[in-house]
Amino acid sequence: MSTATPAVSPPPAGRATPASLPPSRLHSLDAMRGFDMFWIIGGAELVRAIVSLLAVHFKYPAAIDLVELHTEHPEWNGYTAWDQIFPMFMFIAGVAMPYSLTARIERGDSKLQLYRRVIWRGLLLVLLGAIYNGLLRLDFAEARYPSVLGRIGLGYMFAGLIVLNTKPRGQLLWVIGILLGYYAAMKWIPVPEYGAGDWEKGHTLGDYLDRMLIPGKLYRGVRDPEGLFSTIPSIATVLSGALAGNWLRNGLASGHQKALGLVLAGFGCLFAGVIWSGWLVFDEGWIGWFPINKNLWTSSFVLFTSGWSLMVLAFFYWVIDVWGFKRWAFFFVVIGVNAITVYLVREFVDWDGLGAVVFGRAMGNVHPELVKGGRELALEWLMLYILYRQRIFLRV
């Protein structure tokens, strides 16, 4: 699912001193991308199985409920850890931009070439997302055109065009403008039958515009969590990653200072997201109330999830790129360098059914829940490891 990466080839496993790391390369980014994708390709099932076994052994059933809660999306408003996966991918795409786009400009590549590159990548992801949703069935009236890959593609494309034409200060202004503009539109532009500022399902301006503008069908009938209008604030998610990438390319700060800066920025975004959402305000009429909502990709959701993404990036960067400990992250790197491959293949391969055949004998010797939770992940990782060893990397 990656759109760009600072390095052409994956880093070798092992340990390197900070001084040996090329300044134009982030070893931690592939690991972070792999960590994010890990949960989608079976990691969540494996963790649920492990926690279930431990909870029974230590007689703490509340742990099972907690894990189940945070490996599912909330129905509407609110936040769980599962909500972090999608925006973190978009954030990672943004972090890579200063290394891929800005560095190319500094090397003398023309902007026209880069415009074509960014637009091509964005539109190709939109097409792949539509194919993932069944476009090849050729039932255009019943097809669902919005998609996860489509949102990543559009967010990457527009954010890339902004990055190519602005410096970090301008990118920050774009983030502020997008978040405030989206809030103002959702808050004060009236929707037929429902008026303005109605956050209920299907009643929002975004839902209304999606029904008017998007052909085919919407995922939820009257709304779509990857709709067109809510893609606009997702551009700010990518730009927040680009700002983090610019900070990491800063040659004046040390690695420790950069990691600390990411942590502080993360806390700031988390606090701003909570305040804007109204979680700390009991009067729902307060002007700042804009609930954290993945379905609408609200401005508070952008800030809150970007805050967590900054924290995770700080950890990976500090441990891998600053301290030089890379061996432990090899498992995630194998996933991260071919994230889009495994995401697409999952739609066409029944990994769970294949795992049931391959690991059938193990079901009698190991706890069945543990085998069932890990077999899909094991097979997918093995496929990715073979691609890694053969140096085959599919990047859009």
Tab-separated table of C-alpha atoms in Angstrom:
chain	number	residue	atom	x	y	z
A	1	MET	CA	0.000	0.000	0.000
A	2	SER	CA	3.010	2.242	-0.013
A	3	THR	CA	3.272	5.016	-2.525
A	4	ALA	CA	6.899	5.962	-2.006
A	5	THR	CA	9.870	5.026	0.080
A	6	PRO	CA	13.118	6.854	0.756
A	7	ALA	CA	15.211	3.865	-0.261
A	8	VAL	CA	15.193	1.861	-3.476
A	9	SER	CA	16.267	-1.341	-1.789
A	10	PRO	CA	15.471	-2.661	1.688
A	11	PRO	CA	18.016	-2.304	4.451
A	12	PRO	CA	20.042	-5.294	5.524
A	13	ALA	CA	19.265	-6.850	8.860
A	14	GLY	CA	21.764	-6.153	11.554
A	15	ARG	CA	23.103	-3.306	13.579
A	16	ALA	CA	24.720	-0.147	12.287
A	17	THR	CA	26.060	2.891	14.014
A	18	PRO	CA	24.213	6.178	13.425
A	19	ALA	CA	27.250	7.587	11.663
A	20	SER	CA	27.097	4.846	9.018
A	21	LEU	CA	23.542	5.589	7.961
A	22	PRO	CA	23.180	7.653	4.793
A	23	PRO	CA	21.464	10.966	5.579
A	24	SER	CA	19.023	10.521	2.673
A	25	ARG	CA	17.691	7.196	3.919
A	26	LEU	CA	15.224	6.208	6.629
A	27	HIS	CA	15.593	2.552	7.539
A	28	SER	CA	12.796	2.968	10.059
A	29	LEU	CA	10.107	3.865	7.541
A	30	ASP	CA	9.854	0.429	5.901
A	31	ALA	CA	9.730	-1.129	9.376
A	32	MET	CA	6.974	1.244	10.465
A	33	ARG	CA	5.012	0.530	7.277
A	34	GLY	CA	5.407	-3.191	7.879
A	35	PHE	CA	4.296	-2.819	11.489
A	36	ASP	CA	1.157	-1.067	10.268
A	37	MET	CA	0.377	-3.710	7.643
A	38	PHE	CA	1.148	-6.528	10.108
A	39	TRP	CA	-2.191	-5.992	11.816
A	40	ILE	CA	-4.136	-6.271	8.560
A	41	ILE	CA	-2.513	-9.471	7.277
A	42	GLY	CA	-3.256	-11.579	10.333
A	43	GLY	CA	-1.474	-9.885	13.190
A	44	ALA	CA	-4.724	-8.898	14.869
A	45	GLU	CA	-6.000	-12.487	14.810
A	46	LEU	CA	-2.739	-13.789	16.244
A	47	VAL	CA	-2.700	-11.206	19.046
A	48	ARG	CA	-6.339	-11.955	19.874
A	49	ALA	CA	-5.522	-15.668	20.137
A	50	ILE	CA	-2.478	-15.064	22.354
A	51	VAL	CA	-4.344	-12.669	24.642
A	52	SER	CA	-7.254	-15.106	24.864
A	53	LEU	CA	-4.952	-17.886	26.045
A	54	LEU	CA	-3.202	-15.635	28.558
A	55	ALA	CA	-6.479	-14.203	29.827
A	56	VAL	CA	-7.817	-17.691	30.532
A	57	HIS	CA	-4.570	-18.747	32.205
A	58	PHE	CA	-4.354	-15.668	34.428
A	59	LYS	CA	-8.132	-15.439	34.866
A	60	TYR	CA	-8.414	-11.916	33.477
A	61	PRO	CA	-11.253	-12.019	30.894
A	62	ALA	CA	-11.359	-8.212	30.620
A	63	ALA	CA	-8.179	-8.398	28.501
A	64	ILE	CA	-10.095	-10.270	25.797
A	65	ASP	CA	-12.763	-7.579	25.655
A	66	LEU	CA	-10.121	-4.850	25.491
A	67	VAL	CA	-8.271	-6.453	22.568
A	68	GLU	CA	-11.496	-7.149	20.691
A	69	LEU	CA	-12.548	-3.531	21.185
A	70	HIS	CA	-9.332	-2.157	19.725
A	71	THR	CA	-9.229	-4.528	16.739
A	72	GLU	CA	-12.572	-3.311	15.423
A	73	HIS	CA	-13.737	0.065	14.148
A	74	PRO	CA	-16.317	1.975	16.205
A	75	GLU	CA	-19.660	2.202	14.449
A	76	TRP	CA	-19.576	5.987	14.210
A	77	ASN	CA	-17.944	8.503	16.578
A	78	GLY	CA	-14.979	7.591	18.764
A	79	TYR	CA	-11.588	5.984	18.308
A	80	THR	CA	-9.997	2.573	18.663
A	81	ALA	CA	-6.474	1.448	17.795
A	82	TRP	CA	-7.885	-0.176	14.650
A	83	ASP	CA	-8.715	3.325	13.378
A	84	GLN	CA	-5.005	4.146	13.387
A	85	ILE	CA	-3.976	1.751	10.619
A	86	PHE	CA	-5.379	3.628	7.608
A	87	PRO	CA	-4.277	7.174	8.481
A	88	MET	CA	-0.851	5.878	9.508
A	89	PHE	CA	-0.331	4.531	5.990
A	90	MET	CA	-1.160	7.930	4.563
A	91	PHE	CA	1.105	9.601	7.114
A	92	ILE	CA	3.979	7.288	6.115
A	93	ALA	CA	3.474	8.178	2.449
A	94	GLY	CA	3.872	11.818	3.476
A	95	VAL	CA	7.045	11.179	5.479
A	96	ALA	CA	8.645	9.680	2.372
A	97	MET	CA	7.891	12.724	0.206
A	98	PRO	CA	10.789	14.965	1.296
A	99	TYR	CA	13.132	12.059	0.611
A	100	SER	CA	11.657	11.135	-2.772
A	101	LEU	CA	10.239	14.343	-4.264
A	102	THR	CA	12.220	17.141	-2.644
A	103	ALA	CA	15.471	15.218	-3.035
A	104	ARG	CA	14.779	14.790	-6.764
A	105	ILE	CA	14.257	18.524	-7.130
A	106	GLU	CA	17.526	19.145	-5.327
A	107	ARG	CA	19.221	16.768	-7.768
A	108	GLY	CA	17.915	18.780	-10.713
A	109	ASP	CA	14.859	16.806	-11.863
A	110	SER	CA	12.259	18.993	-13.526
A	111	LYS	CA	8.974	19.689	-11.789
A	112	LEU	CA	7.088	18.605	-14.893
A	113	GLN	CA	8.576	15.125	-14.590
A	114	LEU	CA	7.644	14.982	-10.935
A	115	TYR	CA	4.117	16.248	-11.610
A	116	ARG	CA	3.638	13.387	-14.033
A	117	ARG	CA	5.093	10.931	-11.567
A	118	VAL	CA	2.847	12.039	-8.705
A	119	ILE	CA	-0.320	12.190	-10.810
A	120	TRP	CA	0.398	8.816	-12.410
A	121	ARG	CA	0.926	7.171	-9.038
A	122	GLY	CA	-2.200	8.711	-7.577
A	123	LEU	CA	-4.482	7.742	-10.450
A	124	LEU	CA	-3.013	4.238	-10.656
A	125	LEU	CA	-3.842	3.688	-6.989
A	126	VAL	CA	-7.389	4.893	-7.650
A	127	LEU	CA	-7.663	2.350	-10.483
A	128	LEU	CA	-6.195	-0.469	-8.386
A	129	GLY	CA	-8.634	0.377	-5.608
A	130	ALA	CA	-11.571	0.147	-8.000
A	131	ILE	CA	-10.279	-3.190	-9.305
A	132	TYR	CA	-9.889	-4.380	-5.709
A	133	ASN	CA	-13.564	-3.502	-5.184
A	134	GLY	CA	-14.657	-5.530	-8.211
A	135	LEU	CA	-14.454	-3.181	-11.191
A	136	LEU	CA	-13.441	-6.067	-13.476
A	137	ARG	CA	-16.880	-7.593	-13.012
A	138	LEU	CA	-17.985	-4.805	-15.398
A	139	ASP	CA	-21.184	-4.192	-13.443
A	140	PHE	CA	-20.675	-0.438	-13.451
A	141	ALA	CA	-24.060	0.456	-11.954
A	142	GLU	CA	-23.404	-1.692	-8.871
A	143	ALA	CA	-19.681	-1.052	-8.611
A	144	ARG	CA	-18.207	0.709	-5.597
A	145	TYR	CA	-15.683	3.278	-6.779
A	146	PRO	CA	-14.386	4.723	-3.474
A	147	SER	CA	-11.680	2.563	-1.881
A	148	VAL	CA	-8.833	2.531	0.602
A	149	LEU	CA	-6.269	2.596	-2.210
A	150	GLY	CA	-8.222	5.317	-3.967
A	151	ARG	CA	-8.111	7.547	-0.916
A	152	ILE	CA	-4.403	6.931	-0.496
A	153	GLY	CA	-3.874	7.717	-4.182
A	154	LEU	CA	-5.819	10.981	-4.149
A	155	GLY	CA	-4.363	12.079	-0.822
A	156	TYR	CA	-0.854	11.301	-2.031
A	157	MET	CA	-1.386	13.019	-5.381
A	158	PHE	CA	-2.715	16.320	-4.060
A	159	ALA	CA	-0.324	16.399	-1.120
A	160	GLY	CA	2.545	15.657	-3.504
A	161	LEU	CA	1.598	18.583	-5.727
A	162	ILE	CA	1.512	20.823	-2.658
A	163	VAL	CA	4.906	19.571	-1.441
A	164	LEU	CA	6.417	20.201	-4.874
A	165	ASN	CA	5.307	23.837	-4.790
A	166	THR	CA	5.709	24.860	-1.154
A	167	LYS	CA	8.217	24.831	1.668
A	168	PRO	CA	7.408	23.378	5.105
A	169	ARG	CA	5.833	26.635	6.309
A	170	GLY	CA	3.514	26.643	3.306
A	171	GLN	CA	2.658	22.972	3.889
A	172	LEU	CA	1.734	23.763	7.485
A	173	LEU	CA	-0.541	26.565	6.278
A	174	TRP	CA	-2.168	24.126	3.862
A	175	VAL	CA	-2.822	21.698	6.744
A	176	ILE	CA	-4.396	24.433	8.857
A	177	GLY	CA	-6.453	25.711	5.932
A	178	ILE	CA	-7.730	22.263	4.972
A	179	LEU	CA	-8.724	21.339	8.519
A	180	LEU	CA	-10.431	24.665	9.242
A	181	GLY	CA	-12.092	24.788	5.817
A	182	TYR	CA	-13.431	21.243	6.129
A	183	TYR	CA	-14.768	21.971	9.589
A	184	ALA	CA	-16.443	25.184	8.440
A	185	ALA	CA	-18.096	23.451	5.480
A	186	MET	CA	-19.354	20.533	7.565
A	187	LYS	CA	-20.477	22.800	10.379
A	188	TRP	CA	-22.255	25.628	8.570
A	189	ILE	CA	-23.267	24.585	5.048
A	190	PRO	CA	-26.854	23.299	5.270
A	191	VAL	CA	-27.840	19.901	3.882
A	192	PRO	CA	-31.320	19.416	2.358
A	193	GLU	CA	-33.701	17.895	4.931
A	194	TYR	CA	-31.102	17.921	7.726
A	195	GLY	CA	-29.762	21.459	7.955
A	196	ALA	CA	-26.195	22.391	8.959
A	197	GLY	CA	-23.909	20.787	11.531
A	198	ASP	CA	-25.774	17.474	11.788
A	199	TRP	CA	-23.199	14.750	12.496
A	200	GLU	CA	-25.576	11.779	12.274
A	201	LYS	CA	-24.989	8.975	9.767
A	202	GLY	CA	-26.050	9.999	6.291
A	203	HIS	CA	-26.968	13.533	7.395
A	204	THR	CA	-23.644	15.281	6.885
A	205	LEU	CA	-22.583	17.492	4.006
A	206	GLY	CA	-19.967	14.935	3.007
A	207	ASP	CA	-22.532	12.141	2.811
A	208	TYR	CA	-24.890	14.323	0.790
A	209	LEU	CA	-22.216	15.346	-1.716
A	210	ASP	CA	-21.039	11.760	-2.086
A	211	ARG	CA	-24.587	10.672	-2.923
A	212	MET	CA	-24.790	13.424	-5.526
A	213	LEU	CA	-21.350	13.006	-7.105
A	214	ILE	CA	-20.209	9.379	-6.840
A	215	PRO	CA	-21.587	6.899	-9.401
A	216	GLY	CA	-22.324	3.284	-8.580
A	217	LYS	CA	-23.080	2.348	-4.991
A	218	LEU	CA	-21.819	3.570	-1.648
A	219	TYR	CA	-20.468	1.141	0.932
A	220	ARG	CA	-23.106	2.008	3.522
A	221	GLY	CA	-25.917	2.816	1.107
A	222	VAL	CA	-26.344	6.485	2.019
A	223	ARG	CA	-22.691	7.073	2.892
A	224	ASP	CA	-19.214	5.760	2.248
A	225	PRO	CA	-16.284	5.845	4.711
A	226	GLU	CA	-13.917	6.399	1.755
A	227	GLY	CA	-16.133	8.974	0.101
A	228	LEU	CA	-14.970	11.808	-2.109
A	229	PHE	CA	-15.603	14.788	0.164
A	230	SER	CA	-13.951	13.262	3.236
A	231	THR	CA	-10.864	12.602	1.106
A	232	ILE	CA	-10.100	16.330	1.320
A	233	PRO	CA	-8.984	16.270	5.001
A	234	SER	CA	-6.989	13.103	4.296
A	235	ILE	CA	-4.676	15.321	2.234
A	236	ALA	CA	-3.797	17.011	5.526
A	237	THR	CA	-2.920	13.593	6.969
A	238	VAL	CA	-0.362	13.076	4.202
A	239	LEU	CA	0.951	16.611	4.617
A	240	SER	CA	1.435	16.044	8.349
A	241	GLY	CA	3.704	13.170	7.409
A	242	ALA	CA	5.538	15.392	4.915
A	243	LEU	CA	6.178	17.925	7.674
A	244	ALA	CA	7.610	15.142	9.836
A	245	GLY	CA	9.799	14.047	6.922
A	246	ASN	CA	11.077	17.586	6.444
A	247	TRP	CA	11.956	17.734	10.120
A	248	LEU	CA	13.881	14.459	9.881
A	249	ARG	CA	15.866	15.810	6.916
A	250	ASN	CA	16.913	18.805	8.967
A	251	GLY	CA	20.701	18.753	9.019
A	252	LEU	CA	21.011	21.101	11.995
A	253	ALA	CA	19.377	18.858	14.605
A	254	SER	CA	20.797	15.665	16.062
A	255	GLY	CA	18.976	12.358	15.816
A	256	HIS	CA	17.916	12.544	19.460
A	257	GLN	CA	16.608	16.079	18.983
A	258	LYS	CA	14.628	14.991	15.942
A	259	ALA	CA	13.042	12.077	17.785
A	260	LEU	CA	12.192	14.308	20.734
A	261	GLY	CA	10.692	16.864	18.362
A	262	LEU	CA	8.436	14.176	16.886
A	263	VAL	CA	7.267	13.193	20.365
A	264	LEU	CA	6.464	16.797	21.320
A	265	ALA	CA	4.643	17.387	18.044
A	266	GLY	CA	2.727	14.159	18.625
A	267	PHE	CA	1.565	15.268	22.064
A	268	GLY	CA	0.544	18.630	20.601
A	269	CYS	CA	-1.548	17.006	17.869
A	270	LEU	CA	-3.181	14.614	20.327
A	271	PHE	CA	-4.113	17.466	22.646
A	272	ALA	CA	-5.451	19.604	19.793
A	273	GLY	CA	-7.508	16.693	18.459
A	274	VAL	CA	-9.045	15.993	21.848
A	275	ILE	CA	-9.897	19.659	22.402
A	276	TRP	CA	-11.422	20.055	18.945
A	277	SER	CA	-13.445	16.867	19.329
A	278	GLY	CA	-15.116	18.215	22.464
A	279	TRP	CA	-14.096	15.266	24.643
A	280	LEU	CA	-13.065	17.741	27.357
A	281	VAL	CA	-16.150	19.918	26.928
A	282	PHE	CA	-19.513	18.900	28.298
A	283	ASP	CA	-21.580	21.396	26.311
A	284	GLU	CA	-22.105	19.873	22.852
A	285	GLY	CA	-23.006	23.288	21.497
A	286	TRP	CA	-19.448	24.477	21.967
A	287	ILE	CA	-18.082	25.946	18.717
A	288	GLY	CA	-15.110	23.627	18.721
A	289	TRP	CA	-17.091	20.378	18.853
A	290	PHE	CA	-16.114	18.202	15.874
A	291	PRO	CA	-16.177	14.526	16.907
A	292	ILE	CA	-13.283	12.178	16.226
A	293	ASN	CA	-14.813	10.121	13.432
A	294	LYS	CA	-12.985	7.941	10.915
A	295	ASN	CA	-16.057	7.641	8.678
A	296	LEU	CA	-16.043	11.414	8.139
A	297	TRP	CA	-12.247	11.779	8.520
A	298	THR	CA	-12.956	14.798	10.692
A	299	SER	CA	-10.350	17.450	11.398
A	300	SER	CA	-10.080	16.242	15.000
A	301	PHE	CA	-9.518	12.706	13.667
A	302	VAL	CA	-6.677	13.991	11.465
A	303	LEU	CA	-4.972	15.664	14.409
A	304	PHE	CA	-5.516	12.789	16.817
A	305	THR	CA	-4.295	10.053	14.459
A	306	SER	CA	-1.382	12.179	13.233
A	307	GLY	CA	-0.375	12.584	16.865
A	308	TRP	CA	-0.183	8.828	17.344
A	309	SER	CA	1.604	8.403	14.001
A	310	LEU	CA	4.239	10.909	15.119
A	311	MET	CA	4.734	8.943	18.330
A	312	VAL	CA	5.167	5.651	16.500
A	313	LEU	CA	7.547	7.254	13.993
A	314	ALA	CA	9.589	8.697	16.860
A	315	PHE	CA	9.970	5.245	18.384
A	316	PHE	CA	11.012	3.529	15.142
A	317	TYR	CA	13.325	6.368	14.143
A	318	TRP	CA	14.955	6.586	17.568
A	319	VAL	CA	15.606	2.853	17.890
A	320	ILE	CA	16.490	2.030	14.270
A	321	ASP	CA	18.022	5.145	12.730
A	322	VAL	CA	19.481	6.857	15.785
A	323	TRP	CA	20.583	3.948	17.982
A	324	GLY	CA	21.133	1.665	14.982
A	325	PHE	CA	19.268	-1.417	16.252
A	326	LYS	CA	17.750	-2.927	13.115
A	327	ARG	CA	17.781	-6.693	13.500
A	328	TRP	CA	14.614	-6.844	15.604
A	329	ALA	CA	12.670	-4.954	12.897
A	330	PHE	CA	13.552	-7.325	10.036
A	331	PHE	CA	10.204	-9.123	10.355
A	332	PHE	CA	8.371	-5.843	9.753
A	333	VAL	CA	10.747	-4.663	7.009
A	334	VAL	CA	9.922	-7.749	4.922
A	335	ILE	CA	6.266	-6.743	5.093
A	336	GLY	CA	6.869	-3.033	4.644
A	337	VAL	CA	8.862	-3.177	1.405
A	338	ASN	CA	6.007	-5.025	-0.329
A	339	ALA	CA	2.985	-3.705	1.531
A	340	ILE	CA	0.925	-2.992	-1.585
A	341	THR	CA	1.655	-6.486	-2.910
A	342	VAL	CA	0.283	-8.321	0.078
A	343	TYR	CA	-2.700	-5.959	0.309
A	344	LEU	CA	-3.752	-6.722	-3.278
A	345	VAL	CA	-2.953	-10.439	-3.138
A	346	ARG	CA	-5.212	-10.848	-0.105
A	347	GLU	CA	-8.191	-10.085	-2.321
A	348	PHE	CA	-7.416	-12.963	-4.661
A	349	VAL	CA	-5.894	-15.659	-2.422
A	350	ASP	CA	-7.765	-17.514	0.329
A	351	TRP	CA	-4.909	-17.479	2.820
A	352	ASP	CA	-7.100	-18.764	5.647
A	353	GLY	CA	-8.272	-21.767	3.636
A	354	LEU	CA	-4.744	-22.453	2.419
A	355	GLY	CA	-3.487	-22.198	5.978
A	356	ALA	CA	-6.063	-24.721	7.150
A	357	VAL	CA	-4.627	-27.229	4.665
A	358	VAL	CA	-0.943	-26.479	5.294
A	359	PHE	CA	-1.210	-26.374	9.087
A	360	GLY	CA	-3.894	-29.032	9.426
A	361	ARG	CA	-1.632	-31.470	11.245
A	362	ALA	CA	-0.578	-28.842	13.775
A	363	MET	CA	-4.134	-28.365	14.944
A	364	GLY	CA	-3.888	-31.496	17.102
A	365	ASN	CA	-0.555	-30.619	18.699
A	366	VAL	CA	-0.886	-26.880	19.337
A	367	HIS	CA	-3.747	-24.889	20.718
A	368	PRO	CA	-6.177	-24.589	17.747
A	369	GLU	CA	-6.921	-20.914	18.347
A	370	LEU	CA	-3.216	-20.082	18.255
A	371	VAL	CA	-2.684	-22.004	15.014
A	372	LYS	CA	-5.743	-20.465	13.396
A	373	GLY	CA	-4.639	-17.002	14.479
A	374	GLY	CA	-1.123	-17.326	13.103
A	375	ARG	CA	-1.383	-19.518	10.012
A	376	GLU	CA	-2.571	-16.787	7.663
A	377	LEU	CA	0.135	-14.396	8.817
A	378	ALA	CA	2.816	-17.096	8.520
A	379	LEU	CA	1.962	-17.935	4.905
A	380	GLU	CA	1.730	-14.314	3.811
A	381	TRP	CA	5.026	-13.453	5.489
A	382	LEU	CA	6.687	-16.450	3.820
A	383	MET	CA	5.514	-15.184	0.416
A	384	LEU	CA	6.849	-11.716	1.187
A	385	TYR	CA	10.150	-13.144	2.421
A	386	ILE	CA	10.626	-14.999	-0.875
A	387	LEU	CA	9.974	-11.767	-2.774
A	388	TYR	CA	12.411	-9.979	-0.454
A	389	ARG	CA	15.132	-12.557	-1.049
A	390	GLN	CA	14.584	-12.267	-4.792
A	391	ARG	CA	14.637	-8.468	-4.502
A	392	ILE	CA	11.187	-8.138	-6.057
A	393	PHE	CA	9.450	-5.016	-4.787
A	394	LEU	CA	6.122	-3.804	-6.153
A	395	ARG	CA	5.779	-0.062	-5.568
A	396	VAL	CA	3.239	2.176	-7.221
